[in-house]
Every structure is written in structure tokens, then in C-alpha cells.
mmCIF file of C-alpha atoms and ligand atoms in Angstrom:
data_model
loop_
_atom_site.group_PDB
_atom_site.id
_atom_site.type_symbol
_atom_site.label_atom_id
_atom_site.label_comp_id
_atom_site.label_asym_id
_atom_site.label_seq_id
_atom_site.Cartn_x
_atom_site.Cartn_y
_atom_site.Cartn_z
ATOM 1 C CA UNK J 12 94.041 22.409 65.681
ATOM 2 C CA UNK J 13 90.654 23.739 64.604
ATOM 3 C CA UNK J 14 87.729 22.028 66.237
ATOM 4 C CA UNK J 15 84.959 20.630 64.036
ATOM 5 C CA UNK J 16 82.402 21.791 66.564
ATOM 6 C CA UNK J 17 83.466 25.347 65.920
ATOM 7 C CA UNK J 18 83.711 25.232 62.120
ATOM 8 C CA UNK J 19 80.639 25.244 59.920
ATOM 9 C CA UNK J 20 80.619 24.799 56.149
ATOM 10 C CA UNK J 21 77.622 26.193 54.250
ATOM 11 C CA UNK J 22 76.714 26.653 50.603
ATOM 12 C CA UNK J 23 75.274 29.957 49.413
ATOM 13 C CA UNK J 24 73.366 29.767 46.132
ATOM 14 C CA UNK J 25 74.299 32.330 43.469
ATOM 15 C CA UNK J 26 73.243 32.939 39.863
ATOM 16 C CA UNK J 27 71.320 30.010 38.335
ATOM 17 C CA UNK J 28 73.326 27.094 39.646
ATOM 18 C CA UNK J 29 76.502 28.305 41.408
ATOM 19 C CA UNK J 30 77.425 27.482 44.990
ATOM 20 C CA UNK J 31 79.661 29.810 46.991
ATOM 21 C CA UNK J 32 81.096 27.937 50.003
ATOM 22 C CA UNK J 33 81.407 29.667 53.365
ATOM 23 C CA UNK J 34 83.455 28.300 56.264
ATOM 24 C CA UNK J 35 82.870 29.985 59.596
ATOM 25 C CA UNK J 36 83.174 29.869 63.356
ATOM 26 C CA UNK J 37 80.862 31.952 65.528
ATOM 27 C CA UNK J 38 82.479 35.235 64.499
ATOM 28 C CA UNK J 39 84.564 34.996 61.310
ATOM 29 C CA UNK J 40 84.232 33.566 57.830
ATOM 30 C CA UNK J 41 86.147 32.389 54.772
ATOM 31 C CA UNK J 42 84.409 32.309 51.382
ATOM 32 C CA UNK J 43 85.402 30.222 48.387
ATOM 33 C CA UNK J 44 84.792 31.546 44.847
ATOM 34 C CA UNK J 45 82.387 34.438 45.509
ATOM 35 C CA UNK J 46 81.118 34.989 41.983
ATOM 36 C CA UNK J 47 78.523 37.398 43.344
ATOM 37 C CA UNK J 48 78.881 39.613 46.434
ATOM 38 C CA UNK J 49 75.202 40.245 47.254
ATOM 39 C CA UNK J 50 74.198 36.804 48.639
ATOM 40 C CA UNK J 51 77.465 36.600 50.624
ATOM 41 C CA UNK J 52 76.957 40.057 52.174
ATOM 42 C CA UNK J 53 73.393 39.096 53.077
ATOM 43 C CA UNK J 54 74.605 35.906 54.797
ATOM 44 C CA UNK J 55 77.404 37.724 56.658
ATOM 45 C CA UNK J 56 74.938 40.358 57.909
ATOM 46 C CA UNK J 57 72.301 37.831 58.979
ATOM 47 C CA UNK J 58 74.835 35.747 60.911
ATOM 48 C CA UNK J 59 76.923 38.665 62.247
ATOM 49 C CA UNK J 60 80.102 37.302 60.650
ATOM 50 C CA UNK J 61 83.314 39.143 59.725
ATOM 51 C CA UNK J 62 84.858 38.079 56.424
ATOM 52 C CA UNK J 63 88.613 37.580 56.892
ATOM 53 C CA UNK J 64 89.609 35.518 53.860
ATOM 54 C CA UNK J 65 88.626 34.861 50.245
ATOM 55 C CA UNK J 66 89.833 31.708 48.461
ATOM 56 C CA UNK J 67 89.757 31.562 44.639
ATOM 57 C CA UNK J 68 90.086 28.310 42.649
ATOM 58 C CA UNK J 69 90.282 29.741 39.101
ATOM 59 C CA UNK J 70 89.787 32.861 37.018
ATOM 60 C CA UNK J 71 86.258 32.423 35.598
ATOM 61 C CA UNK J 72 83.919 35.366 36.223
ATOM 62 C CA UNK J 73 81.296 33.309 38.059
ATOM 63 C CA UNK J 74 84.001 32.494 40.661
ATOM 64 C CA UNK J 75 85.696 35.887 41.105
ATOM 65 C CA UNK J 76 82.988 38.391 40.051
ATOM 66 C CA UNK J 77 81.993 39.343 43.603
ATOM 67 C CA UNK J 78 85.468 39.871 45.085
ATOM 68 C CA UNK J 79 85.811 43.609 44.369
ATOM 69 C CA UNK J 80 82.359 44.375 45.785
ATOM 70 C CA UNK J 81 83.033 42.255 48.879
ATOM 71 C CA UNK J 82 86.273 44.166 49.529
ATOM 72 C CA UNK J 83 84.458 47.488 49.005
ATOM 73 C CA UNK J 84 81.660 46.448 51.364
ATOM 74 C CA UNK J 85 84.144 45.394 54.089
ATOM 75 C CA UNK J 86 85.905 48.770 53.718
ATOM 76 C CA UNK J 87 82.555 50.606 53.969
ATOM 77 C CA UNK J 88 81.899 48.770 57.257
ATOM 78 C CA UNK J 89 85.299 49.837 58.643
ATOM 79 C CA UNK J 90 86.478 46.203 58.628
ATOM 80 C CA UNK J 91 90.006 44.971 57.876
ATOM 81 C CA UNK J 92 90.569 44.071 54.209
ATOM 82 C CA UNK J 93 90.095 40.306 53.682
ATOM 83 C CA UNK J 94 93.121 38.458 52.305
ATOM 84 C CA UNK J 95 92.504 37.071 48.809
ATOM 85 C CA UNK J 96 94.290 33.811 47.946
ATOM 86 C CA UNK J 97 94.276 32.313 44.461
ATOM 87 C CA UNK J 98 96.238 30.347 41.868
ATOM 88 C CA UNK J 99 99.811 31.478 41.077
ATOM 89 C CA UNK J 100 99.494 30.260 37.501
ATOM 90 C CA UNK J 101 96.505 32.456 36.610
ATOM 91 C CA UNK J 102 96.510 36.203 36.232
ATOM 92 C CA UNK J 103 93.744 37.402 38.569
ATOM 93 C CA UNK J 104 94.036 41.076 39.551
ATOM 94 C CA UNK J 105 92.135 40.758 42.871
ATOM 95 C CA UNK J 106 94.392 37.933 44.144
ATOM 96 C CA UNK J 107 97.111 39.145 46.517
ATOM 97 C CA UNK J 108 98.462 35.789 47.760
ATOM 98 C CA UNK J 109 99.421 33.460 44.920
ATOM 99 C CA UNK J 110 99.473 29.728 45.623
ATOM 100 C CA UNK J 111 100.984 26.561 44.157
ATOM 101 C CA UNK J 112 100.778 22.824 44.956
ATOM 102 C CA UNK J 113 101.449 21.957 48.623
ATOM 103 C CA UNK J 114 101.240 25.560 49.832
ATOM 104 C CA UNK J 115 99.564 25.898 53.220
ATOM 105 C CA UNK J 116 96.980 28.603 53.919
ATOM 106 C CA UNK J 117 96.886 29.076 57.675
ATOM 107 C CA UNK J 118 94.034 31.282 58.844
ATOM 108 C CA UNK J 119 93.736 32.626 62.393
ATOM 109 C CA UNK J 120 89.989 33.351 62.316
ATOM 110 C CA UNK J 121 88.158 31.098 61.738
ATOM 111 C CA UNK J 122 91.048 28.818 62.869
ATOM 112 C CA UNK J 123 91.630 26.660 59.799
ATOM 113 C CA UNK J 124 94.459 25.257 57.694
ATOM 114 C CA UNK J 125 94.026 24.594 53.972
ATOM 115 C CA UNK J 126 96.457 22.658 51.760
ATOM 116 C CA UNK J 127 96.638 23.620 48.080
ATOM 117 C CA UNK J 128 96.404 21.108 45.242
ATOM 118 C CA UNK J 129 97.240 22.041 41.644
ATOM 119 C CA UNK J 130 94.378 20.645 39.542
ATOM 120 C CA UNK J 131 94.781 22.024 35.990
ATOM 121 C CA UNK J 132 92.413 20.959 33.215
ATOM 122 C CA UNK J 133 89.231 23.063 33.382
ATOM 123 C CA UNK J 134 91.584 26.072 33.376
ATOM 124 C CA UNK J 135 95.378 26.087 33.083
ATOM 125 C CA UNK J 136 96.113 27.087 36.668
ATOM 126 C CA UNK J 137 93.077 25.767 38.589
ATOM 127 C CA UNK J 138 93.756 24.963 42.262
ATOM 128 C CA UNK J 139 91.741 23.199 44.988
ATOM 129 C CA UNK J 140 91.762 23.709 48.758
ATOM 130 C CA UNK J 141 91.863 20.742 51.151
ATOM 131 C CA UNK J 142 90.762 21.253 54.747
ATOM 132 C CA UNK J 143 91.259 18.518 57.354
ATOM 133 C CA UNK J 144 89.820 19.443 60.734
ATOM 134 C CA UNK J 145 90.875 16.135 62.231
ATOM 135 C CA UNK J 146 87.247 14.988 62.426
ATOM 136 C CA UNK J 147 86.171 15.758 58.877
ATOM 137 C CA UNK J 148 87.964 16.269 55.575
ATOM 138 C CA UNK J 149 86.756 18.774 52.962
ATOM 139 C CA UNK J 150 87.856 19.531 49.408
ATOM 140 C CA UNK J 151 86.845 22.798 47.731
ATOM 141 C CA UNK J 152 87.426 21.878 44.118
ATOM 142 C CA UNK J 153 85.774 24.659 42.067
ATOM 143 C CA UNK J 154 84.945 23.404 38.574
ATOM 144 C CA UNK J 155 87.318 20.407 38.548
ATOM 145 C CA UNK J 156 85.126 17.688 40.076
ATOM 146 C CA UNK J 157 81.312 17.879 40.144
ATOM 147 C CA UNK J 158 78.806 15.503 41.683
ATOM 148 C CA UNK J 159 78.727 12.680 39.096
ATOM 149 C CA UNK J 160 80.699 14.784 36.590
ATOM 150 C CA UNK J 161 83.726 16.987 35.989
ATOM 151 C CA UNK J 162 84.554 20.372 34.485
ATOM 152 C CA UNK J 163 84.923 20.988 30.781
ATOM 153 C CA UNK J 164 88.473 21.207 29.421
ATOM 154 C CA UNK J 165 88.643 24.863 28.428
ATOM 155 C CA UNK J 166 92.405 25.277 28.781
ATOM 156 C CA UNK J 167 93.995 21.990 29.855
ATOM 157 C CA UNK J 168 94.577 18.573 28.305
ATOM 158 C CA UNK J 169 92.878 15.251 29.070
ATOM 159 C CA UNK J 170 96.164 13.991 30.581
ATOM 160 C CA UNK J 171 96.270 16.976 32.953
ATOM 161 C CA UNK J 172 92.649 16.469 33.988
ATOM 162 C CA UNK J 173 93.138 12.734 34.615
ATOM 163 C CA UNK J 174 96.101 13.607 36.829
ATOM 164 C CA UNK J 175 94.087 16.316 38.637
ATOM 165 C CA UNK J 176 91.064 14.060 39.188
ATOM 166 C CA UNK J 177 93.469 11.358 40.378
ATOM 167 C CA UNK J 178 94.646 13.656 43.181
ATOM 168 C CA UNK J 179 91.047 14.210 44.295
ATOM 169 C CA UNK J 180 90.256 10.495 43.986
ATOM 170 C CA UNK J 181 93.180 9.715 46.313
ATOM 171 C CA UNK J 182 91.768 11.807 49.167
ATOM 172 C CA UNK J 183 90.139 9.840 52.027
ATOM 173 C CA UNK J 184 86.775 8.352 50.971
ATOM 174 C CA UNK J 185 84.851 10.320 53.599
ATOM 175 C CA UNK J 186 86.176 13.685 52.282
ATOM 176 C CA UNK J 187 83.273 16.026 51.533
ATOM 177 C CA UNK J 188 83.362 17.264 47.924
ATOM 178 C CA UNK J 189 82.313 20.927 47.792
ATOM 179 C CA UNK J 190 81.930 21.674 44.102
ATOM 180 C CA UNK J 191 80.818 24.976 42.635
ATOM 181 C CA UNK J 192 77.697 24.056 40.622
ATOM 182 C CA UNK J 193 74.398 22.177 40.931
ATOM 183 C CA UNK J 194 74.717 20.086 37.776
ATOM 184 C CA UNK J 195 73.946 16.755 39.416
ATOM 185 C CA UNK J 196 70.706 15.613 37.733
ATOM 186 C CA UNK J 197 71.943 16.227 34.187
ATOM 187 C CA UNK J 198 75.294 14.656 35.097
ATOM 188 C CA UNK J 199 73.447 11.559 36.350
ATOM 189 C CA UNK J 200 71.590 11.259 33.024
ATOM 190 C CA UNK J 201 74.891 11.124 31.176
ATOM 191 C CA UNK J 202 76.448 8.761 33.737
ATOM 192 C CA UNK J 203 73.490 6.365 33.323
ATOM 193 C CA UNK J 204 73.965 6.438 29.547
ATOM 194 C CA UNK J 205 77.550 5.284 30.168
ATOM 195 C CA UNK J 206 76.737 2.809 32.963
ATOM 196 C CA UNK J 207 73.020 1.880 32.818
ATOM 197 C CA UNK J 208 73.570 -1.115 35.132
ATOM 198 C CA UNK J 209 75.453 0.731 37.900
ATOM 199 C CA UNK J 210 73.278 0.041 40.973
ATOM 200 C CA UNK J 211 74.871 2.773 43.088
ATOM 201 C CA UNK J 212 74.155 5.243 40.303
ATOM 202 C CA UNK J 213 70.517 4.143 39.921
ATOM 203 C CA UNK J 214 69.996 4.547 43.683
ATOM 204 C CA UNK J 215 71.737 7.941 43.604
ATOM 205 C CA UNK J 216 69.420 9.147 40.823
ATOM 206 C CA UNK J 217 66.387 8.467 43.048
ATOM 207 C CA UNK J 218 67.981 10.225 46.020
ATOM 208 C CA UNK J 219 69.184 13.229 44.007
ATOM 209 C CA UNK J 220 65.811 13.668 42.276
ATOM 210 C CA UNK J 221 64.055 13.674 45.667
ATOM 211 C CA UNK J 222 66.548 16.235 47.010
ATOM 212 C CA UNK J 223 66.014 18.564 44.052
ATOM 213 C CA UNK J 224 62.200 18.235 44.326
ATOM 214 C CA UNK J 225 62.591 19.529 47.905
ATOM 215 C CA UNK J 226 64.939 22.299 46.735
ATOM 216 C CA UNK J 227 67.851 20.778 48.677
ATOM 217 C CA UNK J 228 71.406 20.986 47.250
ATOM 218 C CA UNK J 229 72.791 17.592 46.141
ATOM 219 C CA UNK J 230 76.254 18.667 47.279
ATOM 220 C CA UNK J 231 78.501 18.087 49.083
ATOM 221 C CA UNK J 232 78.935 14.448 48.119
ATOM 222 C CA UNK J 233 81.948 12.387 49.201
ATOM 223 C CA UNK J 234 85.038 11.098 47.402
ATOM 224 C CA UNK J 235 83.941 7.499 48.138
ATOM 225 C CA UNK J 236 80.505 8.137 46.631
ATOM 226 C CA UNK J 237 82.010 9.772 43.528
ATOM 227 C CA UNK J 238 84.291 6.769 43.014
ATOM 228 C CA UNK J 239 81.182 4.562 42.772
ATOM 229 C CA UNK J 240 78.994 6.760 40.516
ATOM 230 C CA UNK J 241 81.138 9.285 38.622
ATOM 231 C CA UNK J 242 82.180 7.940 35.181
ATOM 232 C CA UNK J 243 85.071 10.434 34.990
ATOM 233 C CA UNK J 244 86.641 8.767 38.057
ATOM 234 C CA UNK J 245 85.924 5.305 36.622
ATOM 235 C CA UNK J 246 87.930 5.325 33.378
ATOM 236 C CA UNK J 247 89.624 2.059 34.384
ATOM 237 C CA UNK J 248 86.317 0.214 34.992
ATOM 238 C CA UNK J 249 85.435 -2.420 32.373
ATOM 239 C CA UNK J 250 81.840 -1.143 32.131
ATOM 240 C CA UNK J 251 82.988 2.412 31.317
ATOM 241 C CA UNK J 252 85.658 1.269 28.832
ATOM 242 C CA UNK J 253 83.123 -0.983 27.063
ATOM 243 C CA UNK J 254 80.555 1.802 26.815
ATOM 244 C CA UNK J 255 83.091 4.268 25.380
ATOM 245 C CA UNK J 256 84.153 1.620 22.817
ATOM 246 C CA UNK J 257 80.511 1.120 21.798
ATOM 247 C CA UNK J 258 80.133 4.876 21.312
ATOM 248 C CA UNK J 259 83.318 5.436 19.324
ATOM 249 C CA UNK J 260 86.336 3.400 18.200
ATOM 250 C CA UNK J 261 89.300 4.103 20.507
ATOM 251 C CA UNK J 262 92.973 3.382 19.805
ATOM 252 C CA UNK J 263 93.703 1.973 23.275
ATOM 253 C CA UNK J 264 92.130 1.692 26.721
ATOM 254 C CA UNK J 265 94.604 3.903 28.524
ATOM 255 C CA UNK J 266 92.688 5.948 31.171
ATOM 256 C CA UNK J 267 93.674 9.197 29.403
ATOM 257 C CA UNK J 268 92.266 7.928 26.080
ATOM 258 C CA UNK J 269 89.071 6.708 27.769
ATOM 259 C CA UNK J 270 88.711 9.993 29.676
ATOM 260 C CA UNK J 271 89.263 12.111 26.532
ATOM 261 C CA UNK J 272 86.491 10.261 24.659
ATOM 262 C CA UNK J 273 84.160 10.333 27.661
ATOM 263 C CA UNK J 274 84.670 14.099 28.076
ATOM 264 C CA UNK J 275 84.023 14.890 24.395
ATOM 265 C CA UNK J 276 80.982 12.553 24.435
ATOM 266 C CA UNK J 277 79.578 14.510 27.396
ATOM 267 C CA UNK J 278 80.327 17.851 25.678
ATOM 268 C CA UNK J 279 77.787 17.045 22.958
ATOM 269 C CA UNK J 280 75.384 14.957 25.082
ATOM 270 C CA UNK J 281 71.772 16.148 25.184
ATOM 271 C CA UNK J 282 70.157 15.129 28.457
HETATM 272 ZN ZN1 LIG S 23 84.978 27.600 35.590
#
């Protein structure tokens, strides 16, 4: 089994608000969703790391845009070609290993084992990667779950997204949530509009604002934390249902109905 002491998980900032996640031991690295190659190459050079594996959650350009340049750079260094894993249900030319729910990605270096979850909704074939080192659990969830928010429904249905978020919600509470964007402060503004009395959320706003003032990423958060502050994981809470009802008449209080209204409310919300 991989040893936590050997594996490090780091975020690399890219574009305006993207995070590329990098998992490494002392010598080798895995990257998740490298939308841009340049900051990854810089990190690999600075830390003398060999890139062995690229994991892709979905087809959007800000998640796959750097793959071709990373492969070209590795080739120019005389390094072995990294293996590129991605969703089976999306057509992504750079992906060579196509994955579905429950597939296992077993990597020799850095020694790590990822389990695949199908999480459609943001895109039709979106997947997430779960890593359990024995000491710490991690979920790399792309644009499905964000700190205090969730991805827009570009291709999937509310029912699919509720099911996908349910899978993430069922992970152990201490699981670190490695999402792909720094959207936290604006997500908190919306969440407080939905649940102005949520004490955990009010405390989180203070903490997150202080982190951003210091230029510190607000992610990863944890599954347990998200369950207490993220309205999209709280569609069965009376406070969330009541707030959605106040905003718009709803035909029933089924979690899918509540989620669908909450998501479209957020889509037009001005922070
Ligand atoms: Zn996306």
C-alpha cells in the first residue's frame, strides 16, 4: 500500500482560477486535469519530478488543454510517455486509457491506487478519482463538486447531478475534496442567500475571506465540511427547502426538484 508519508498532494494555480492537482513521491508525479502545461512543467523542473501519469475528469479545454504540450515536453526530455487516463463516455483524443465506474487505476510510481466514480451532470461523461492511502482519503472531482458549490449542468440532468453529488457525499467525512476552481467566496455569497442563519457557513465565510486575503487557496475542503455548508449537498434540509420555496413556487420537495431550482437560481445569481 502507498504510504502517506511518501505521497504529497499539491495544487498548481493555472489561468485565472483553475487548480491543477499534482500527486507525487520524491521522484514521480501524477497530474489531474492539466489545462495548461507551463505551470506544471515549471513545478516538475523545480522539484526534479518525472511525470508518469495524467488523469482527466472531463473534456473541457481548461482541464485538457495542456496535455499535448506536456507529452511533447516529456518526449523532448527523453522521458517515457505518460499514460493518459480519462472518461470512457467522452471523446477526448489525448486519452489512451478509457475509464468507467469502479475501474481501478493502479500506478507504480508514485505508488498509488485510484478508484473511478462516474459523476455525470456538469458534462455527460464526467468522472472523479478517489484515492485512499489508508491514512487519508482524497477525491479529485473536477467540476462536479466545488467548495460550497457545484458545477453548472452543461450536459447532464438535475437527477444525474443529484446522484453524482450523492456518491461524493457518501465518501468518508474526512475525505479531502480537491476541486478544480477557486470559486469559494462567490459560492459562499450564494450559500448565505439560501441559508443566512447557517452558523457553520457564517464561520466559513470569515475563514475563507482571511485565506483569500493572504492569497491562500481555500481548497481542499472536506466532505464533512461540505455537508455542513454546501447548499447543493443540503437539498433535504428544511432551511434549504424553505428558502427555495420562498424564491420560486416548486411542485414538490423531492431533492431533485429542490436541486434543480437551486441550480437555476445560482445560474442567474449576481454576487
Ligand atoms: Zn468543466
